[in-house]
Amino acid sequence: MCAKVAAVSGPVVEVRLSADDARRLPTIGEVIRAPRRHADPLLLEVVNHVAPDRLRTIALGDTRGLAVGDPLELTHAPLCVPVGAGVKGRVLDMLGRPLDGGPPVDGPTRPVLRPSQTTLERRPATEMFETGLKVIDLLAPLPRGGNAGLFGGAGVGKTVLMMELMHNTVQHHQGVSVFAGIGERSREARELWLEMQQSGVLDHVVLILGQMGETPGVRFRTGLSAITVAEYFRDDVSQDVLLFIDNVFRFVQAGNEVSGTLGRPPSRIGYQPTLAAEVAQLEERITSTDRGALTSVQAVYVPADDITDPGVAEIFNHLDSFLVLSREAAAEGLYPAVDPLRSSSSLLASGLVGERHASVSARVRATLAKYEELRDIIALMGIDELSPHDRQAVIRARRLRRFLTQPLSVTEQFTGIAGVHVTLADTLSGCEAILTGAHDELPEQAFYMGGRLEGMLEAAQRDAESAA
């Protein structure tokens, strides 16, 4: 007698063990294989011990066709994913099976469920990872070896900004990018794949996808599978790795679905009672060591634009830098649509980024904050009713806000404007010039969607000469 299916309820499969199998009870996280006649075996991950001879598992695939009494194979092995040089340039599912029509991946495997680094092995995130995007490098610098979050509702540009960061990383930094698509739409996944091919960066990127149509168990483990691949390049190859996760909130939702199917009672606003532990299991594995840096950029969907949502707040606790995307900025065409006043970073201290960067950032933030205070007055009475000092602050704030926009490389095919990469030094010089009022006489449009300030000034001069 062997292990058999005792019950099937959606993605939850109960397993009945034989007397011999019960003597060596599979541990939590081990995989049980369900053979299928015309398809690959279905993998079941052990999540509960119901009785000495009974287990509860979550299916990592569709359970249709699985019947009570079907025989099962105990592997006594954890869930694993292939790693190594063979995964670079490939599009894989969370089990390492190819989604790009290519051959199976050959190479070593690693367990998906692994402990995080100990406190002594971790290295603090004190260095800046320069992205080439002015508003991010100035006001919310990403920490090398830390976690950064992109917070925003639907349609404000989270995925586009993440693709731009991936593009800039491959073009301007040595290293590997790993992309985890959790709950990705098939259309978005294909567009991302084609974009990587066209931009010539696919050979340095690993795409791990758990698409929207997959079962909750697959979506729940996709992020950990991608982190396992990233840890290989960090620990075994000693490379810096940039990990992109789109979208962490869908990881939380998948965990909620798994929790509900297992019959756990809901907690705050319907979230699973294990929310904090599940988010920590994912986030605490993203860190730097002496062998390399693992830096993450995570898109976080904000339901109903409510950043106090418990799922969003739990993710927020693990971040070193956070970028809040603004629907108002997107409506005004200010891209990247980063809210400069609600975004920040743990690096913005003079001891970490330098006195000049910290000072310019604080002055820019203060100028933009002053403009926000005066917007209602301007709407009611007009800018001419302001004092000369306030009017000067508004003029410079509007120019600063437009200077912090720039065209993106990944949107060039839609806008016809080539993307630009701006160094931090050029960003600081441009902001300092605007803050001192050196270019107050120029129209606001001259500062919109450009790169270095010098290039914008030259373009404005050429436009003025042609108009004359």
XYZ file of C-alpha atoms in Angstrom:
468
model
C 0.000 0.000 0.000
C 1.276 3.497 -0.876
C 0.281 7.092 -0.112
C -3.009 8.028 -1.748
C -5.228 11.051 -2.326
C -7.781 11.239 0.488
C -9.618 14.428 -0.533
C -9.378 17.254 -3.060
C -10.803 20.722 -2.405
C -9.591 23.211 -4.979
C -5.812 23.609 -4.513
C -5.872 21.731 -1.174
C -5.143 18.010 -1.386
C -5.305 15.730 1.655
C -2.989 12.738 1.597
C -3.454 9.425 3.429
C -0.232 7.587 4.247
C 0.330 3.863 4.465
C 1.568 2.348 7.716
C 5.133 2.172 6.347
C 5.082 5.784 5.106
C 3.677 7.045 8.415
C 6.785 5.818 10.202
C 8.773 8.431 8.276
C 6.341 11.289 8.195
C 7.128 13.920 5.491
C 8.116 17.239 7.054
C 6.560 20.633 6.355
C 7.823 21.936 2.997
C 8.547 18.538 1.481
C 7.137 17.681 -1.932
C 4.816 14.831 -2.852
C 4.517 13.895 -6.518
C 1.176 12.990 -8.121
C 1.723 11.134 -11.414
C -0.555 12.142 -14.309
C -1.122 10.154 -17.466
C -0.854 12.860 -20.123
C 0.986 15.625 -18.305
C 3.937 16.348 -16.039
C 3.532 15.110 -12.459
C 1.668 17.471 -10.163
C 3.722 18.606 -7.171
C 2.100 18.933 -3.752
C 3.793 20.899 -0.948
C 3.177 19.648 2.593
C 1.762 22.442 4.773
C -0.003 20.629 7.667
C 0.117 17.394 9.641
C -3.533 16.549 10.266
C -2.989 13.129 11.876
C -0.153 10.573 12.176
C -1.194 9.112 8.825
C -2.755 12.151 7.176
C -1.261 15.273 5.561
C -2.653 18.447 4.067
C -0.875 19.824 1.002
C -1.129 22.749 -1.402
C -1.023 21.876 -5.092
C 1.543 23.682 -7.225
C -0.629 23.366 -10.309
C -4.136 22.558 -11.495
C -5.793 19.702 -9.553
C -8.374 18.903 -12.225
C -8.242 15.208 -13.021
C -6.890 14.286 -9.585
C -9.217 11.780 -7.932
C -9.630 10.305 -4.458
C -7.614 7.092 -4.228
C -4.981 8.085 -6.808
C -1.499 6.867 -5.824
C 1.143 9.384 -4.781
C 4.938 9.293 -4.586
C 6.731 10.567 -1.479
C 9.980 12.289 -2.492
C 11.244 13.134 1.030
C 12.857 16.165 -0.649
C 12.145 19.906 -0.466
C 10.754 22.042 -3.265
C 13.724 23.004 -5.484
C 14.435 25.349 -8.397
C 17.339 25.166 -10.889
C 20.113 27.752 -10.589
C 23.374 28.416 -12.387
C 24.473 30.108 -15.589
C 21.854 28.190 -17.571
C 18.975 30.261 -16.188
C 20.324 33.579 -17.542
C 18.306 34.842 -20.473
C 15.466 32.413 -19.777
C 11.786 32.787 -18.910
C 10.845 30.158 -16.322
C 8.001 29.257 -14.021
C 8.530 28.955 -10.273
C 9.615 25.313 -10.654
C 12.245 26.218 -13.250
C 10.313 24.849 -16.228
C 10.810 26.911 -19.433
C 8.040 29.241 -20.578
C 9.981 30.598 -23.549
C 9.854 27.464 -25.704
C 13.512 26.706 -25.019
C 15.068 23.479 -23.763
C 14.856 22.419 -20.104
C 17.347 24.102 -17.804
C 20.350 21.968 -16.881
C 22.296 22.725 -13.756
C 22.285 22.469 -9.985
C 19.154 22.995 -7.924
C 18.529 24.790 -4.660
C 15.701 24.440 -2.106
C 13.165 27.254 -2.412
C 12.504 27.347 1.338
C 15.835 28.350 2.871
C 16.758 30.221 6.052
C 17.686 33.884 5.815
C 21.204 35.123 6.523
C 22.249 35.402 10.150
C 22.805 38.812 11.699
C 26.592 38.414 11.564
C 26.519 37.550 7.849
C 24.486 40.615 6.892
C 26.015 43.858 5.701
C 24.129 47.126 6.259
C 22.831 49.021 3.243
C 24.894 52.216 3.432
C 25.914 52.716 -0.213
C 23.801 54.346 -2.897
C 22.737 52.472 -6.021
C 22.647 55.138 -8.751
C 19.715 54.648 -11.145
C 20.139 57.558 -13.562
C 16.610 58.790 -12.731
C 16.810 62.298 -11.293
C 13.843 62.279 -8.925
C 14.857 58.925 -7.410
C 18.582 59.573 -7.018
C 17.932 63.000 -5.482
C 14.980 62.448 -3.138
C 14.742 58.686 -2.529
C 18.129 57.087 -3.344
C 18.068 53.308 -3.555
C 20.393 51.546 -1.107
C 22.810 49.011 -2.551
C 21.896 45.751 -0.864
C 18.608 47.064 0.538
C 14.907 46.961 -0.218
C 13.096 49.660 -2.159
C 9.343 49.791 -2.724
C 7.294 51.377 -5.508
C 3.898 52.183 -4.018
C 0.999 53.145 -6.239
C -2.514 52.358 -7.342
C -3.509 50.958 -10.706
C -2.259 52.778 -13.801
C 0.300 55.168 -12.286
C 3.384 53.585 -13.870
C 4.810 51.032 -11.415
C 5.678 48.424 -14.045
C 7.057 50.985 -16.521
C 9.316 52.501 -13.865
C 10.492 49.050 -12.806
C 11.319 48.140 -16.416
C 13.309 51.382 -16.753
C 15.289 50.566 -13.611
C 16.001 47.094 -15.003
C 17.106 48.589 -18.328
C 19.436 51.090 -16.663
C 20.889 48.427 -14.382
C 21.932 46.191 -17.251
C 23.196 49.099 -19.381
C 25.167 50.959 -16.708
C 26.020 48.416 -13.965
C 27.811 45.098 -14.004
C 25.624 42.370 -12.567
C 22.560 40.229 -13.020
C 18.878 41.143 -12.810
C 16.237 38.677 -11.619
C 12.596 39.508 -12.262
C 9.798 37.863 -10.280
C 6.384 38.323 -11.866
C 3.835 37.440 -9.196
C 0.315 37.380 -10.580
C 1.469 38.924 -13.867
C -1.022 39.140 -16.691
C 0.032 37.039 -19.678
C -0.023 40.160 -21.863
C 2.292 42.038 -19.470
C 4.658 39.090 -19.232
C 4.971 38.814 -23.016
C 5.464 42.579 -23.406
C 8.228 42.477 -20.791
C 9.931 39.559 -22.512
C 9.813 41.276 -25.923
C 11.063 44.547 -24.409
C 14.038 42.743 -22.869
C 14.822 41.116 -26.225
C 14.583 44.376 -28.193
C 16.748 46.307 -25.754
C 19.415 43.595 -25.797
C 19.438 42.986 -22.039
C 17.715 39.585 -21.913
C 21.030 37.689 -21.709
C 21.663 39.268 -18.291
C 18.143 38.819 -16.921
C 16.317 35.849 -15.395
C 12.515 36.031 -15.552
C 10.557 33.891 -13.057
C 6.818 34.130 -13.690
C 3.841 32.958 -11.653
C 1.073 34.295 -13.838
C -2.376 35.458 -12.845
C -4.063 32.273 -14.102
C -1.902 30.022 -11.933
C -3.067 28.472 -8.666
C -2.453 30.432 -5.433
C 0.259 27.976 -4.369
C 2.303 28.792 -7.470
C 1.893 32.564 -7.044
C 2.717 32.262 -3.340
C 6.091 30.578 -4.024
C 7.172 32.551 -7.112
C 8.883 35.301 -5.102
C 10.865 32.827 -2.980
C 11.872 30.926 -6.109
C 13.279 34.119 -7.665
C 15.133 34.984 -4.449
C 16.701 31.506 -4.470
C 18.041 32.128 -7.996
C 19.316 35.576 -6.952
C 21.051 34.123 -3.878
C 23.008 31.741 -6.108
C 24.509 34.612 -8.132
C 25.242 36.545 -4.933
C 26.786 33.695 -2.919
C 28.325 31.337 -5.482
C 29.296 33.741 -8.289
C 29.930 36.801 -6.054
C 27.958 39.103 -8.339
C 25.789 42.060 -7.437
C 22.176 41.144 -8.130
C 19.186 43.424 -8.642
C 15.913 41.673 -7.820
C 12.651 43.051 -9.204
C 9.346 41.863 -7.793
C 6.111 42.813 -9.501
C 3.941 42.732 -7.483
C 4.503 42.065 -3.773
C 0.871 42.799 -2.941
C -0.153 39.886 -5.162
C 2.158 37.713 -3.044
C 0.139 38.825 -0.015
C -3.098 38.086 -1.861
C -1.871 34.610 -2.856
C -0.996 33.924 0.780
C -4.486 35.052 1.745
C -6.011 32.623 -0.752
C -3.846 29.772 0.561
C -4.783 30.650 4.134
C -8.484 30.709 3.283
C -8.414 27.355 1.501
C -6.688 25.832 4.534
C -9.532 27.055 6.742
C -7.598 29.562 8.836
C -9.756 32.316 10.374
C -9.166 35.775 8.850
C -7.465 38.595 10.723
C -7.540 42.384 10.153
C -9.759 43.420 7.218
C -9.860 39.824 6.032
C -6.096 39.289 5.779
C -4.523 36.004 6.813
C -3.390 35.669 10.456
C 0.096 34.697 9.224
C 0.585 37.905 7.189
C 3.550 39.271 9.176
C 5.406 35.944 9.165
C 4.888 35.381 5.434
C 6.086 38.863 4.456
C 9.100 38.521 6.770
C 9.958 35.121 5.246
C 10.198 36.812 1.850
C 11.805 40.125 2.794
C 14.403 38.937 5.310
C 16.208 36.872 2.676
C 16.975 40.024 0.648
C 20.268 41.310 2.032
C 23.959 41.858 1.283
C 26.870 39.720 2.424
C 30.645 39.843 2.043
C 30.255 37.908 -1.216
C 27.873 40.285 -2.987
C 24.897 42.612 -2.768
C 21.279 41.634 -3.348
C 19.256 44.790 -3.983
C 15.509 44.624 -4.474
C 13.025 46.944 -6.127
C 9.463 45.897 -5.356
C 6.271 47.185 -6.903
C 3.479 47.370 -4.333
C -0.117 47.816 -5.459
C -1.999 50.090 -3.060
C -5.692 49.099 -2.954
C -7.986 52.107 -3.302
C -4.849 54.326 -2.975
C -4.957 53.616 0.794
C -1.345 53.354 1.919
C -2.501 52.458 5.474
C -3.935 49.136 4.244
C -2.579 46.368 6.577
C -1.044 44.404 3.702
C 0.766 47.484 2.383
C 1.823 48.595 5.867
C 3.378 45.195 6.604
C 5.516 45.371 3.465
C 6.466 48.955 4.301
C 8.092 47.798 7.566
C 10.850 45.967 5.658
C 11.884 48.729 3.229
C 14.934 51.012 3.266
C 13.619 53.291 0.522
C 10.091 53.947 -0.644
C 8.794 55.648 -3.769
C 5.156 56.699 -3.678
C 3.698 57.173 -7.152
C 1.160 59.954 -7.452
C -1.988 59.813 -9.561
C -2.035 63.636 -9.652
C 1.517 63.757 -11.030
C 0.626 61.172 -13.680
C -2.440 63.229 -14.648
C -0.218 66.295 -15.109
C 2.224 64.319 -17.266
C 5.041 64.525 -14.714
C 6.864 61.243 -15.343
C 8.274 59.371 -13.524
C 5.163 60.075 -11.438
C 7.035 59.925 -8.119
C 5.556 62.033 -5.313
C 8.635 63.977 -4.123
C 7.187 64.801 -0.698
C 5.902 61.336 0.255
C 8.962 59.440 -1.004
C 12.127 59.093 1.040
C 15.082 56.874 1.865
C 17.090 55.816 4.894
C 20.232 56.937 3.031
C 19.333 60.647 3.084
C 21.826 61.554 5.798
C 24.969 63.601 5.256
C 27.124 60.811 6.697
C 25.945 58.407 3.992
C 25.297 60.389 0.794
C 27.450 63.413 1.570
C 26.756 66.934 2.798
C 25.997 68.349 -0.659
C 23.440 65.694 -1.617
C 21.668 65.868 1.755
C 21.562 69.683 1.644
C 20.255 69.949 -1.932
C 17.654 67.275 -1.269
C 16.394 69.088 1.844
C 16.205 72.441 0.022
C 14.350 70.933 -2.947
C 11.892 69.203 -0.623
C 11.314 72.425 1.351
C 10.695 74.426 -1.834
C 8.221 71.863 -3.175
C 6.480 71.695 0.217
C 6.079 75.492 0.206
C 4.434 75.290 -3.218
C 1.991 72.629 -1.974
C 0.994 74.926 0.902
C 0.247 77.758 -1.514
C -1.612 75.808 -4.208
C -5.058 76.415 -2.730
C -4.367 80.146 -2.361
C -3.169 80.326 -5.976
C -6.276 78.491 -7.180
C -8.565 80.936 -5.331
C -6.769 84.264 -5.717
C -4.057 83.835 -8.326
C -0.285 83.942 -8.062
C -0.172 87.750 -8.235
C -1.706 87.996 -4.740
C 1.268 86.237 -3.154
C 4.145 88.051 -1.492
C 7.328 88.420 -3.571
C 9.079 85.752 -1.484
C 6.230 83.250 -1.899
C 5.925 84.005 -5.606
C 9.632 83.321 -6.040
C 9.275 79.982 -4.220
C 6.376 78.968 -6.484
C 8.294 79.870 -9.654
C 11.306 77.817 -8.604
C 9.227 74.890 -7.300
C 7.395 74.537 -10.601
C 10.682 74.559 -12.488
C 12.209 72.044 -10.089
C 9.247 69.696 -10.450
C 9.553 69.782 -14.225
C 13.336 69.405 -14.126
C 12.871 66.156 -12.177
C 10.908 64.625 -15.069
C 12.745 62.799 -17.828
C 11.987 60.568 -20.826
C 12.379 56.828 -20.258
C 14.137 54.395 -22.561
C 11.387 51.776 -22.317
C 8.727 54.259 -23.502
C 10.721 55.548 -26.468
C 8.707 53.450 -28.947
C 5.502 55.126 -27.723
C 6.677 58.716 -27.214
C 9.342 58.995 -29.899
C 11.650 60.646 -27.329
C 14.913 58.882 -26.522
C 15.450 57.995 -22.888
C 18.228 59.695 -20.920
C 20.473 58.607 -18.065
C 21.477 61.457 -15.744
C 24.293 61.175 -13.227
C 23.774 62.282 -9.648
C 26.344 65.061 -10.036
C 24.414 66.545 -12.983
C 21.137 66.285 -11.047
C 22.600 68.119 -8.052
C 24.128 70.843 -10.252
C 20.839 71.417 -12.068
C 18.828 71.657 -8.840
C 21.337 74.065 -7.292
C 21.124 76.351 -10.332
C 17.310 76.409 -10.214
C 17.258 76.986 -6.435
C 19.529 80.025 -6.770
C 17.210 81.559 -9.373
C 19.766 81.494 -12.170
C 17.101 80.577 -14.737
C 13.917 82.166 -13.369
C 13.428 84.022 -16.654
C 13.066 80.825 -18.712
C 9.586 79.352 -19.293
C 8.608 76.271 -17.290
C 8.335 74.184 -20.450
C 12.067 74.538 -21.018
C 12.704 72.300 -17.992
C 10.187 69.593 -18.938
C 11.159 66.046 -19.976
C 14.874 66.470 -20.446
C 18.171 65.247 -19.065
C 21.038 67.470 -17.937
C 20.196 71.137 -17.295
C 22.864 72.276 -19.761
C 21.179 70.347 -22.551
C 17.801 71.850 -21.667
C 19.256 75.378 -21.730
C 20.830 74.776 -25.132
C 17.515 73.461 -26.503
C 15.659 76.479 -25.075
C 18.172 78.855 -26.683
C 17.784 77.143 -30.062
C 13.979 77.384 -29.787
C 14.218 81.097 -28.944
C 16.516 81.761 -31.912
C 14.266 79.856 -34.329
C 11.192 81.727 -33.016
C 12.942 85.062 -33.547
